[in-house]
PDB file of C-alpha atoms and ligand atoms in Angstrom:
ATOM      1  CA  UNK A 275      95.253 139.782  31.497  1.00 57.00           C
ATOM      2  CA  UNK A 276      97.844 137.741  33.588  1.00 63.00           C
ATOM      3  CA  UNK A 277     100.712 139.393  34.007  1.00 76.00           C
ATOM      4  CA  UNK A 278     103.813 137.261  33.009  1.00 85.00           C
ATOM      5  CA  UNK A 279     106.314 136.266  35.887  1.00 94.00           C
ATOM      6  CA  UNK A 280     109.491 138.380  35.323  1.00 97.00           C
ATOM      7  CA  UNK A 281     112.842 136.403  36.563  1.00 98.00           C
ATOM      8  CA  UNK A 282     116.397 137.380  36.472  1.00 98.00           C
ATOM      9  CA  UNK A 283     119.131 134.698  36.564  1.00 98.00           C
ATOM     10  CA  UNK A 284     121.900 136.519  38.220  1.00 98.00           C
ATOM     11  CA  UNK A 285     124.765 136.078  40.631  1.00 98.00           C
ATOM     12  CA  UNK A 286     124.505 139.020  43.288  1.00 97.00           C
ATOM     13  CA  UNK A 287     128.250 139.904  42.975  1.00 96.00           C
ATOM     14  CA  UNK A 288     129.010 139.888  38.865  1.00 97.00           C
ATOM     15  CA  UNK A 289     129.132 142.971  37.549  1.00 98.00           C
ATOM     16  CA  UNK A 290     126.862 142.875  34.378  1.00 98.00           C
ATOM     17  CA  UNK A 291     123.957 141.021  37.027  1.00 98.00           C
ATOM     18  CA  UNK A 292     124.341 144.583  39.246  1.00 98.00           C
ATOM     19  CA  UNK A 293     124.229 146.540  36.159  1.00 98.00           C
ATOM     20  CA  UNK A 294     120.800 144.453  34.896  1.00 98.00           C
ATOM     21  CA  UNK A 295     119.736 145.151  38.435  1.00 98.00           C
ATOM     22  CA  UNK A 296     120.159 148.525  38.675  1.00 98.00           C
ATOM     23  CA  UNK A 297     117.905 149.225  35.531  1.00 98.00           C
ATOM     24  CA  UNK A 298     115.239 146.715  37.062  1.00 98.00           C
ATOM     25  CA  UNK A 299     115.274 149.007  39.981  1.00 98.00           C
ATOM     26  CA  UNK A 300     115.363 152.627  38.580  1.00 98.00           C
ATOM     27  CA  UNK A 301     112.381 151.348  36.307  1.00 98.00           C
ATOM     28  CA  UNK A 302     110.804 149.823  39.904  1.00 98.00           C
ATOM     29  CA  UNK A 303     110.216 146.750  38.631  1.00 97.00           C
ATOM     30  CA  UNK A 304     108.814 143.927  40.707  1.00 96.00           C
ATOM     31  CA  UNK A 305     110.842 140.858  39.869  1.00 97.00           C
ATOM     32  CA  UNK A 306     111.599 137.471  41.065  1.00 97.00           C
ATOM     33  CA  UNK A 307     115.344 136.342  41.657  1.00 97.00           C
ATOM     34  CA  UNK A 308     116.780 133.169  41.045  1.00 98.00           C
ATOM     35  CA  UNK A 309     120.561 132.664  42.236  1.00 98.00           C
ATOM     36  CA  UNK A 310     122.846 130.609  39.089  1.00 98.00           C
ATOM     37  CA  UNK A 311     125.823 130.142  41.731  1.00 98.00           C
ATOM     38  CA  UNK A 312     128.770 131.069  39.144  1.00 97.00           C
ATOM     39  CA  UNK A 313     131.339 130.939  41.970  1.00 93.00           C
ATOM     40  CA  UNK A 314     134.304 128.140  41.590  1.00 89.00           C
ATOM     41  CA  UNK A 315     133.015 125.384  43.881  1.00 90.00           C
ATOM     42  CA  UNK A 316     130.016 125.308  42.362  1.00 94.00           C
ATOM     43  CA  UNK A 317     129.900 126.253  38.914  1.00 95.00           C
ATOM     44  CA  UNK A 318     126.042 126.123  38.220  1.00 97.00           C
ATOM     45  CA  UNK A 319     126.168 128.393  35.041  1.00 97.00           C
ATOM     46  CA  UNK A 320     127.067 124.861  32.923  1.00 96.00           C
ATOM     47  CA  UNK A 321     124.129 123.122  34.169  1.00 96.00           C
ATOM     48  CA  UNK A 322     122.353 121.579  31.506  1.00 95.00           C
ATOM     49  CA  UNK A 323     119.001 123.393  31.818  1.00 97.00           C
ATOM     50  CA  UNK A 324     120.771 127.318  32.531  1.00 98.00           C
ATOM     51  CA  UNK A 325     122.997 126.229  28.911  1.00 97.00           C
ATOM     52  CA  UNK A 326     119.718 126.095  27.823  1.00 97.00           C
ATOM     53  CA  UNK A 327     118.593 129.807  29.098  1.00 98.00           C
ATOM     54  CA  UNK A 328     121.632 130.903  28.402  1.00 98.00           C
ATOM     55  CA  UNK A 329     123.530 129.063  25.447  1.00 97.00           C
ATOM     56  CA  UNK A 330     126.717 131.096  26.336  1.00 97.00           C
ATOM     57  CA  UNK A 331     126.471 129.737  30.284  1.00 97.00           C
ATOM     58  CA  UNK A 332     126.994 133.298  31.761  1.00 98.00           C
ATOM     59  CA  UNK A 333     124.537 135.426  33.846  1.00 98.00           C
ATOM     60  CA  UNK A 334     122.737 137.471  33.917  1.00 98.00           C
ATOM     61  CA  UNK A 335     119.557 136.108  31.837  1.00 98.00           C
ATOM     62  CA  UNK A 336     116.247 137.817  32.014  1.00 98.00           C
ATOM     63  CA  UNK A 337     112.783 136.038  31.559  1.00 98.00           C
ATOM     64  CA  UNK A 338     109.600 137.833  31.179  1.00 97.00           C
ATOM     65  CA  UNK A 339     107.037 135.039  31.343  1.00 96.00           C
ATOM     66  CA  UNK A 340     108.524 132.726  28.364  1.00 96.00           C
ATOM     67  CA  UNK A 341     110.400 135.054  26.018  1.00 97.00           C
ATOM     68  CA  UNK A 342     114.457 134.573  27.283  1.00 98.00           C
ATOM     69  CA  UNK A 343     117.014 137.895  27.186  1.00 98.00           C
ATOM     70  CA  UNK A 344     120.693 136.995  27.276  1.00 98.00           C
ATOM     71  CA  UNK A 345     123.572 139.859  27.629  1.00 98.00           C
ATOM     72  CA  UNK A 346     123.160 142.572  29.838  1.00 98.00           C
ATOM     73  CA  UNK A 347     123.152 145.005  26.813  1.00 98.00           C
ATOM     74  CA  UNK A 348     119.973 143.530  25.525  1.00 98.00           C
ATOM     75  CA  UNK A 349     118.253 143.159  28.902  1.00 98.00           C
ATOM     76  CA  UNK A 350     118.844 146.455  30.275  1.00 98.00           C
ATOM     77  CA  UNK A 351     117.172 147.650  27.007  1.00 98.00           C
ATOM     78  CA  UNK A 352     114.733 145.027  27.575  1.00 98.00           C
ATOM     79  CA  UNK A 353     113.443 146.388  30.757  1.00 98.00           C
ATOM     80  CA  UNK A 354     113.684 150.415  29.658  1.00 98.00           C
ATOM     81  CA  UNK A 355     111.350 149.234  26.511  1.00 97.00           C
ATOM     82  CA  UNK A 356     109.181 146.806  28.294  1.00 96.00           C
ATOM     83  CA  UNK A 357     108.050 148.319  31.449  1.00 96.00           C
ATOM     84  CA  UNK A 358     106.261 151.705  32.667  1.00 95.00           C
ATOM     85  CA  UNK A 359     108.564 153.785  34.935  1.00 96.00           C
ATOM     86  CA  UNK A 360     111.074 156.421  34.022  1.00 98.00           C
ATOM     87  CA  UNK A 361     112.749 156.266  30.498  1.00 98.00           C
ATOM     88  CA  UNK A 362     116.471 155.376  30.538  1.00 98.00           C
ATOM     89  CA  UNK A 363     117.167 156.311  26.850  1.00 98.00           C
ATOM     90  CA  UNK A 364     116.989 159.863  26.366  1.00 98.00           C
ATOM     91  CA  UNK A 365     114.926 161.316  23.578  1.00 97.00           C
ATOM     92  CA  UNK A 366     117.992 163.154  22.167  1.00 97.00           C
ATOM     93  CA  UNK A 367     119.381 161.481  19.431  1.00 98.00           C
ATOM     94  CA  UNK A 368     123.577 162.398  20.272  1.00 98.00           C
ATOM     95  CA  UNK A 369     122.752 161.431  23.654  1.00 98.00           C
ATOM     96  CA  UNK A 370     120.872 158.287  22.559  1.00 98.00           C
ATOM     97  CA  UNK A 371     123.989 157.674  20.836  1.00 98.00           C
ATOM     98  CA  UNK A 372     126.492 159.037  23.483  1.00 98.00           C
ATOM     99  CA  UNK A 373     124.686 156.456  25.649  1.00 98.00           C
ATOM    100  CA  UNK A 374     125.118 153.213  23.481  1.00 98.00           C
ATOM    101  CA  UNK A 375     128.663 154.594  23.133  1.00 98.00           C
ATOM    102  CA  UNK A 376     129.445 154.709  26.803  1.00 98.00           C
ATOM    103  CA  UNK A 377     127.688 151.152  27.670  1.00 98.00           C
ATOM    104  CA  UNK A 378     129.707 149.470  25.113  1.00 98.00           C
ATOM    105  CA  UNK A 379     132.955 151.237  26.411  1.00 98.00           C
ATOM    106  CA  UNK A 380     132.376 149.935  29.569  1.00 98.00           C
ATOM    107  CA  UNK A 381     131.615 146.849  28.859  1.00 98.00           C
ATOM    108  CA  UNK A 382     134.446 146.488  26.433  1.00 98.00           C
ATOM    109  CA  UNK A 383     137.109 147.142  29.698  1.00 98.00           C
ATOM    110  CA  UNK A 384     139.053 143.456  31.141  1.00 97.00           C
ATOM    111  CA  UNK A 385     137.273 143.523  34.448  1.00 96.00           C
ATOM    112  CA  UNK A 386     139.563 140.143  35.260  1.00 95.00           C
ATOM    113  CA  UNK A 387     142.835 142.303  35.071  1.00 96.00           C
ATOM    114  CA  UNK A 388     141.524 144.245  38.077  1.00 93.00           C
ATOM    115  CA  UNK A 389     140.369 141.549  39.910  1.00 92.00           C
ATOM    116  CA  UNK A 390     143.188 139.177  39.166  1.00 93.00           C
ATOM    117  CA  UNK A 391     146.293 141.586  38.657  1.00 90.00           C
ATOM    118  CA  UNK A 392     147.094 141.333  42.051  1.00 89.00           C
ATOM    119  CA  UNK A 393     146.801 137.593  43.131  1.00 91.00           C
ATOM    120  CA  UNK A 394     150.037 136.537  40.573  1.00 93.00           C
ATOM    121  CA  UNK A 395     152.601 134.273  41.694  1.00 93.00           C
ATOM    122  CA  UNK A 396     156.451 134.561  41.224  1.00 94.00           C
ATOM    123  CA  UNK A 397     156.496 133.374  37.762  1.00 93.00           C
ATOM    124  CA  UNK A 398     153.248 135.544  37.404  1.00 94.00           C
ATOM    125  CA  UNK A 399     150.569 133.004  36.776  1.00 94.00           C
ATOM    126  CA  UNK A 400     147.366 132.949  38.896  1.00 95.00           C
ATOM    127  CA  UNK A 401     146.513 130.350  40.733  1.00 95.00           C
ATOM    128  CA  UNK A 402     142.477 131.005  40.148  1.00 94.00           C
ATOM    129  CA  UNK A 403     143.077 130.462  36.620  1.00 96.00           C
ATOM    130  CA  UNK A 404     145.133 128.051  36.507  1.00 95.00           C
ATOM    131  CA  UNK A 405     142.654 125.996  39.314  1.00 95.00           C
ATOM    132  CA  UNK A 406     139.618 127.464  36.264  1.00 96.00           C
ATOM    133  CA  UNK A 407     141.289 126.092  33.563  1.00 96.00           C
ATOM    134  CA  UNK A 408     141.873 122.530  35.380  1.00 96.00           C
ATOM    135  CA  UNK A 409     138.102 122.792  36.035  1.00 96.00           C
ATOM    136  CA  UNK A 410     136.971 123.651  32.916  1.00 97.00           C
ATOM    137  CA  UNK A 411     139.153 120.863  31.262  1.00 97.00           C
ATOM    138  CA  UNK A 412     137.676 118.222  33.802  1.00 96.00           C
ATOM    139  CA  UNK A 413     133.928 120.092  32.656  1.00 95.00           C
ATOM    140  CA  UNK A 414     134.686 119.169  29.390  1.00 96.00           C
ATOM    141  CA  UNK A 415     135.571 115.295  30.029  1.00 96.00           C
ATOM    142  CA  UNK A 416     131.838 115.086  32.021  1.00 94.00           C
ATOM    143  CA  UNK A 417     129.925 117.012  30.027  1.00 93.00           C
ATOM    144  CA  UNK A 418     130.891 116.550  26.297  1.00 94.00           C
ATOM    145  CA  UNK A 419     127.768 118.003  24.810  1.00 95.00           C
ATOM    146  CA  UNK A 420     129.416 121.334  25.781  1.00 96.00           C
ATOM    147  CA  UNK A 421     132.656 120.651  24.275  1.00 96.00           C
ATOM    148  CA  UNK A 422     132.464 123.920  21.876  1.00 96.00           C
ATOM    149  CA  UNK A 423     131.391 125.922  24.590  1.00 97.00           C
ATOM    150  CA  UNK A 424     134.150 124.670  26.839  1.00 97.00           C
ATOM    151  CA  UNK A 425     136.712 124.478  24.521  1.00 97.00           C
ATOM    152  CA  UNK A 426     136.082 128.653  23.877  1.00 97.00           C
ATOM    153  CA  UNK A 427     135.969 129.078  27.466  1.00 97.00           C
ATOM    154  CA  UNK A 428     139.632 126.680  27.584  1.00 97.00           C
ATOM    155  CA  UNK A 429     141.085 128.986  24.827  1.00 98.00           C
ATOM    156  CA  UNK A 430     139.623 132.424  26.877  1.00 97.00           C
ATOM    157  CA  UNK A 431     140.880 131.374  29.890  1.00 97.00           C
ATOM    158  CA  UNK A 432     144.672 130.934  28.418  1.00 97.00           C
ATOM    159  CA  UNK A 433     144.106 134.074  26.755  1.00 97.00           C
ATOM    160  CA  UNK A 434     143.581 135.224  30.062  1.00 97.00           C
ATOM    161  CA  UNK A 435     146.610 133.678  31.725  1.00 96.00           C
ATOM    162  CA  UNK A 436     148.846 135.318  29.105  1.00 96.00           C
ATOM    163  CA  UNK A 437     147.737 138.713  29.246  1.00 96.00           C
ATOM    164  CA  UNK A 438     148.032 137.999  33.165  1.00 96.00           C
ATOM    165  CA  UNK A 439     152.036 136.874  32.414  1.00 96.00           C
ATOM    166  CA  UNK A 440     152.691 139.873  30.869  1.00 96.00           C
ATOM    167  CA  UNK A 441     153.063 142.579  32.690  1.00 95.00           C
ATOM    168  CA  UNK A 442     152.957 145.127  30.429  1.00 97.00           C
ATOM    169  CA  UNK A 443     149.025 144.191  28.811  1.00 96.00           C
ATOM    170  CA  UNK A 444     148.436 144.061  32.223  1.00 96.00           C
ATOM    171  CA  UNK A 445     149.166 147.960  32.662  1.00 96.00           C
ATOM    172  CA  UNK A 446     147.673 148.450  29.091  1.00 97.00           C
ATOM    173  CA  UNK A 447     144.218 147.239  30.587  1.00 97.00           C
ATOM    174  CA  UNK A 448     144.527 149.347  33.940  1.00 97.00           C
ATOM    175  CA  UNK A 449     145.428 152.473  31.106  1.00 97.00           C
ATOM    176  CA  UNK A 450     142.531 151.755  29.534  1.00 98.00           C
ATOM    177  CA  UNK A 451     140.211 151.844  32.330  1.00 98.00           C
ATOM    178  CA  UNK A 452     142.116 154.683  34.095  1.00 98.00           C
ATOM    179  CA  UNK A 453     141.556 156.579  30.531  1.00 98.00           C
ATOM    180  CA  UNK A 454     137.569 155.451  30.512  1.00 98.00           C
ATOM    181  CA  UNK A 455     137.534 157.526  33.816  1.00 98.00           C
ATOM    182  CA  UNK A 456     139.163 160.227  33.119  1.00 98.00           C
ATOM    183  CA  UNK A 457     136.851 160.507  30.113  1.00 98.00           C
ATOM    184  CA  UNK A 458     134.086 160.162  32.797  1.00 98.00           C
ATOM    185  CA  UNK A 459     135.064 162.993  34.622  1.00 98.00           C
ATOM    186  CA  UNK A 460     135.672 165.087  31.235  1.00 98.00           C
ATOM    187  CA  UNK A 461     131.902 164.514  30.315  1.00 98.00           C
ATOM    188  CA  UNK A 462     130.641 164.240  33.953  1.00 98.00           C
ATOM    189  CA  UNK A 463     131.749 167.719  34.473  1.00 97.00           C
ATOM    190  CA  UNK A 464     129.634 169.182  31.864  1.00 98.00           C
ATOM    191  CA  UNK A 465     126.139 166.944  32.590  1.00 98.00           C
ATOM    192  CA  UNK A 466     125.019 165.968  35.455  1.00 98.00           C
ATOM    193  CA  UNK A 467     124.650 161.880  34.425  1.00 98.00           C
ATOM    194  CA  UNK A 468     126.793 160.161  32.016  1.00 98.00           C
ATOM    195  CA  UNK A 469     124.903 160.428  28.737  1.00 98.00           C
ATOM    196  CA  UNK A 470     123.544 164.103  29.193  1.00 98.00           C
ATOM    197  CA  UNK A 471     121.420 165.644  32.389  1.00 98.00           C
ATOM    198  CA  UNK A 472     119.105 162.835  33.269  1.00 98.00           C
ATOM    199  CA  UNK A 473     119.639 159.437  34.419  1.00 98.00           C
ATOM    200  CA  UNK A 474     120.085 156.308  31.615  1.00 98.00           C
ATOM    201  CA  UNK A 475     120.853 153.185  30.791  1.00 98.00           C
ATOM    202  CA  UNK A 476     124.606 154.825  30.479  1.00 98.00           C
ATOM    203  CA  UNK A 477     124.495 155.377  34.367  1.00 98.00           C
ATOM    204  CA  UNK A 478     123.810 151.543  35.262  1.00 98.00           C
ATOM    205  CA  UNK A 479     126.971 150.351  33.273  1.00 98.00           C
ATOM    206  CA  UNK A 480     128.510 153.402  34.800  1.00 98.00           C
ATOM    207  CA  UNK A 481     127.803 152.642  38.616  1.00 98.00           C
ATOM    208  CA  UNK A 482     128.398 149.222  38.750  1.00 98.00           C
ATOM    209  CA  UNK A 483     131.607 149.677  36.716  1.00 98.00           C
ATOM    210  CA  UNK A 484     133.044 152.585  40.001  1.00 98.00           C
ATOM    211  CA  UNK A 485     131.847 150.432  42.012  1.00 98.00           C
ATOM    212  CA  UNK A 486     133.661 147.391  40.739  1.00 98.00           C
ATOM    213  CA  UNK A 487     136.908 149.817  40.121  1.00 97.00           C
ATOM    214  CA  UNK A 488     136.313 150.910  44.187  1.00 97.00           C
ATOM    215  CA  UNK A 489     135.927 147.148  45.124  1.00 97.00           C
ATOM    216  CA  UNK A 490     139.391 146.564  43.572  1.00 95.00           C
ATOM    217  CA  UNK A 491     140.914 149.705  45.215  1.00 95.00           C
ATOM    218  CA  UNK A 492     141.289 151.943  42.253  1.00 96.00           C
ATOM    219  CA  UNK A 493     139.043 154.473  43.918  1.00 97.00           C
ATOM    220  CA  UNK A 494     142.148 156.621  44.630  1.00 96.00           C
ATOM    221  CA  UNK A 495     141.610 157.655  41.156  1.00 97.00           C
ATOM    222  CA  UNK A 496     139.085 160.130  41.797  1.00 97.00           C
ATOM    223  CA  UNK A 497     139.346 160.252  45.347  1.00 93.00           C
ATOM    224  CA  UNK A 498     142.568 161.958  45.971  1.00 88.00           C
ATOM    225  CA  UNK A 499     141.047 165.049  44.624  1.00 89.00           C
ATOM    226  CA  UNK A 500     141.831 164.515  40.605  1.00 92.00           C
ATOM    227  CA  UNK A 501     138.824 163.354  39.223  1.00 97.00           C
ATOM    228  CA  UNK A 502     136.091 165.780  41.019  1.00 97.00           C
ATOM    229  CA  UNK A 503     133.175 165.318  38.964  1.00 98.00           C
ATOM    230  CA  UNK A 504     133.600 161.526  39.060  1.00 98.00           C
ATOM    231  CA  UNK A 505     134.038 161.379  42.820  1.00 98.00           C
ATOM    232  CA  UNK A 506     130.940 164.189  43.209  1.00 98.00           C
ATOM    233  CA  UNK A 507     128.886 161.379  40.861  1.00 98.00           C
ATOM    234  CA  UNK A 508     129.926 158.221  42.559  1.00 98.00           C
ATOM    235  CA  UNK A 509     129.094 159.799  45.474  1.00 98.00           C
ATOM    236  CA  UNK A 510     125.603 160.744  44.078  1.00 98.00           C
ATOM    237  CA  UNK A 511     124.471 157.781  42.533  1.00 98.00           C
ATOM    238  CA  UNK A 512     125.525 155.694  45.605  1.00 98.00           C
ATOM    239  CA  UNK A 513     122.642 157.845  47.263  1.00 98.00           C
ATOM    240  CA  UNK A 514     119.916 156.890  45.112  1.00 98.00           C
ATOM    241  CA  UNK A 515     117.338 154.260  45.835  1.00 98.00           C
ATOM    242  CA  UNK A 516     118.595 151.895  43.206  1.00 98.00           C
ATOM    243  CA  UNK A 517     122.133 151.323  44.900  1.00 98.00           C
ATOM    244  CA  UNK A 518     121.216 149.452  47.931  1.00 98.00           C
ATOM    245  CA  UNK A 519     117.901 147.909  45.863  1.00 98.00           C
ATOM    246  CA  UNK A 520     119.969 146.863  43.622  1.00 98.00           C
ATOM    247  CA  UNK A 521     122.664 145.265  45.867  1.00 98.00           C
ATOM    248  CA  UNK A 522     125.556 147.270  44.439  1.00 98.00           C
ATOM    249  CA  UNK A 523     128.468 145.668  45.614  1.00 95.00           C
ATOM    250  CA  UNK A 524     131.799 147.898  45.775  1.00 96.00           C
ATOM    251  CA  UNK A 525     133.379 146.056  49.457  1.00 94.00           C
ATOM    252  CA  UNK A 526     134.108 142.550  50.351  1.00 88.00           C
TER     253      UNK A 526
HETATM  254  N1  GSH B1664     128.326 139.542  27.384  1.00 62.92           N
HETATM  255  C1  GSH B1664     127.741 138.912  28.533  1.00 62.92           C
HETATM  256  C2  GSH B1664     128.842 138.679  29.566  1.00 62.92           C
HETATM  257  C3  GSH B1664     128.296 138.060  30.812  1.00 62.92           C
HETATM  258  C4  GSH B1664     129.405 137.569  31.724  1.00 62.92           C
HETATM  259  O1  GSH B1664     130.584 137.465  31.356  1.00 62.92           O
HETATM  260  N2  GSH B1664     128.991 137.229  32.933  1.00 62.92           N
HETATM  261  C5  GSH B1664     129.934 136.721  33.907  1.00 62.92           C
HETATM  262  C6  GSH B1664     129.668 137.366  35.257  1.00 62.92           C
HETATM  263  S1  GSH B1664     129.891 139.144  35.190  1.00 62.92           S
HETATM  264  C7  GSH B1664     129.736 135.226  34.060  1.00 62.92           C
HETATM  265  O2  GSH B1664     128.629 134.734  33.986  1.00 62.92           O
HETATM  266  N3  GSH B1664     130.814 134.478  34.293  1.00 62.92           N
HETATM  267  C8  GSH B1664     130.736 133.083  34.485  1.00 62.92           C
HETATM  268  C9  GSH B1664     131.774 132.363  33.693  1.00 62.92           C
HETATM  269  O3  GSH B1664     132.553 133.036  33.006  1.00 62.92           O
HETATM  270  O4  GSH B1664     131.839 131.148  33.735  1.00 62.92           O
HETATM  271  C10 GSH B1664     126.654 139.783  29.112  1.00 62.92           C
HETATM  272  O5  GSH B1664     126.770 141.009  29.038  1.00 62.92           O
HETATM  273  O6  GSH B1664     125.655 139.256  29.596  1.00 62.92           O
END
């Protein structure tokens, strides 16, 4: 039997691609990577034939030979289900559930407010966004056959803007995310990985979400001596083989 060619789509510093990546790499499998340069000069996620892939034009999108995985949640399942290598969903149903609890916690935090918080102008409006928005608008002219895509992406990105204008969502987004680590640490200091005592797909969201938190320089949440068990894990996973496979990025 020929085995089918396994290819992620992926952008080496978004988070969900690292998170995708990680669980490629704690499963060890062999996988060919093409680049979808999502980065503002370049934009490649709306080309025609990725908006094909990957009808929502984000990465990361999995193929294993011709059957297509969008979202990060689906693909890191994907490639626990698919492939031989160590199981990242543990047997135990609460932590089965503790784990699909944790991923979608993580993934429900507003990763732009981190990034973005910080690069506001006097009258607190970023000039990234504003510079997207003018993009996507002039996307939109070029390429009407992705007018309803672009037109959600229009209305997100103003959604964006105003949470960005107003100062206090902005520290309602850092609460939450402060709070998700705190809850880390709470749970972290009774097992040793975040969805009980062995490693899941819980502890990919979880890593590339401290590292993305550490990239932004929240790290002195745990660092300054608060958050222990979330400092001893970051620490930890940061040692295993699937951090530098991977390509975790958590410095500029
Ligand atoms: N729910 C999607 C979200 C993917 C996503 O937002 N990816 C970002 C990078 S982390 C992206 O492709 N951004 C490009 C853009 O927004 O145009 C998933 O989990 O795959």
């Amino acid at each position: 039997m020929i085995a089918s060619i396994i290819r992620l789509y992926d952008f080496p510093r978004s988070i969900c691609c690292q998170m995708a990546r990680l669980a490629l790499a704690e499963k060890g499998v062999d996988y060919a990577r093409r680049t979808i340069d999502i980065g503002k000069d370049a934009n490649e996620q709306f080309d025609a034939w990725y908006v094909e892939l990957n009808p929502k034009a984000v990465v990361p999108t999995l193929a294993v030979g011709d059957e297509i995985i969008n979202d990060t949640k689906n693909i890191v399942r994907r490639v626990d289900e698919g492939f031989d290598g160590p199981p990242l969903t543990p047997q135990d149903p609460s932590e089965r559930e503790a784990m699909t609890q944790w991923m979608n916690d993580i993934m429900g935090l507003h990763y732009g407010v981190l990034l973005y918080g910080s690069e506001l102008d006097d009258d607190r409006v970023c000039p990234t966004i504003a510079a997207r928005g003018v993009m996507l608008a002039d996307l939109r002219e070029r390429q009407p056959e992705l007018k309803d895509l672009l037109d959600a992406r229009i209305a997100g990105n103003e959604r964006f803007q105003a949470v960005l204008k107003d100062p206090a969502a902005v520290d309602e987004h850092l609460e939450s995310t402060h709070e998700l680590v705190r809850r880390l640490d709470t749970q972290l200091a009774t097992s040793r990985f975040v969805a009980g005592d062995t490693y899941s797909l819980a502890d990919t969201f979880a890593t590339a979400a401290l590292a993305r938190f550490d990239l932004h320089d929240y790290d002195h949440w745990w660092s300054n001596g608060s958050l222990g068990a979330v400092a001893e894990y970051y620490d930890r996973v940061q040692k295993r083989a699937s951090w530098a496979t991977a390509g975790v990025v958590n410095s500029n």
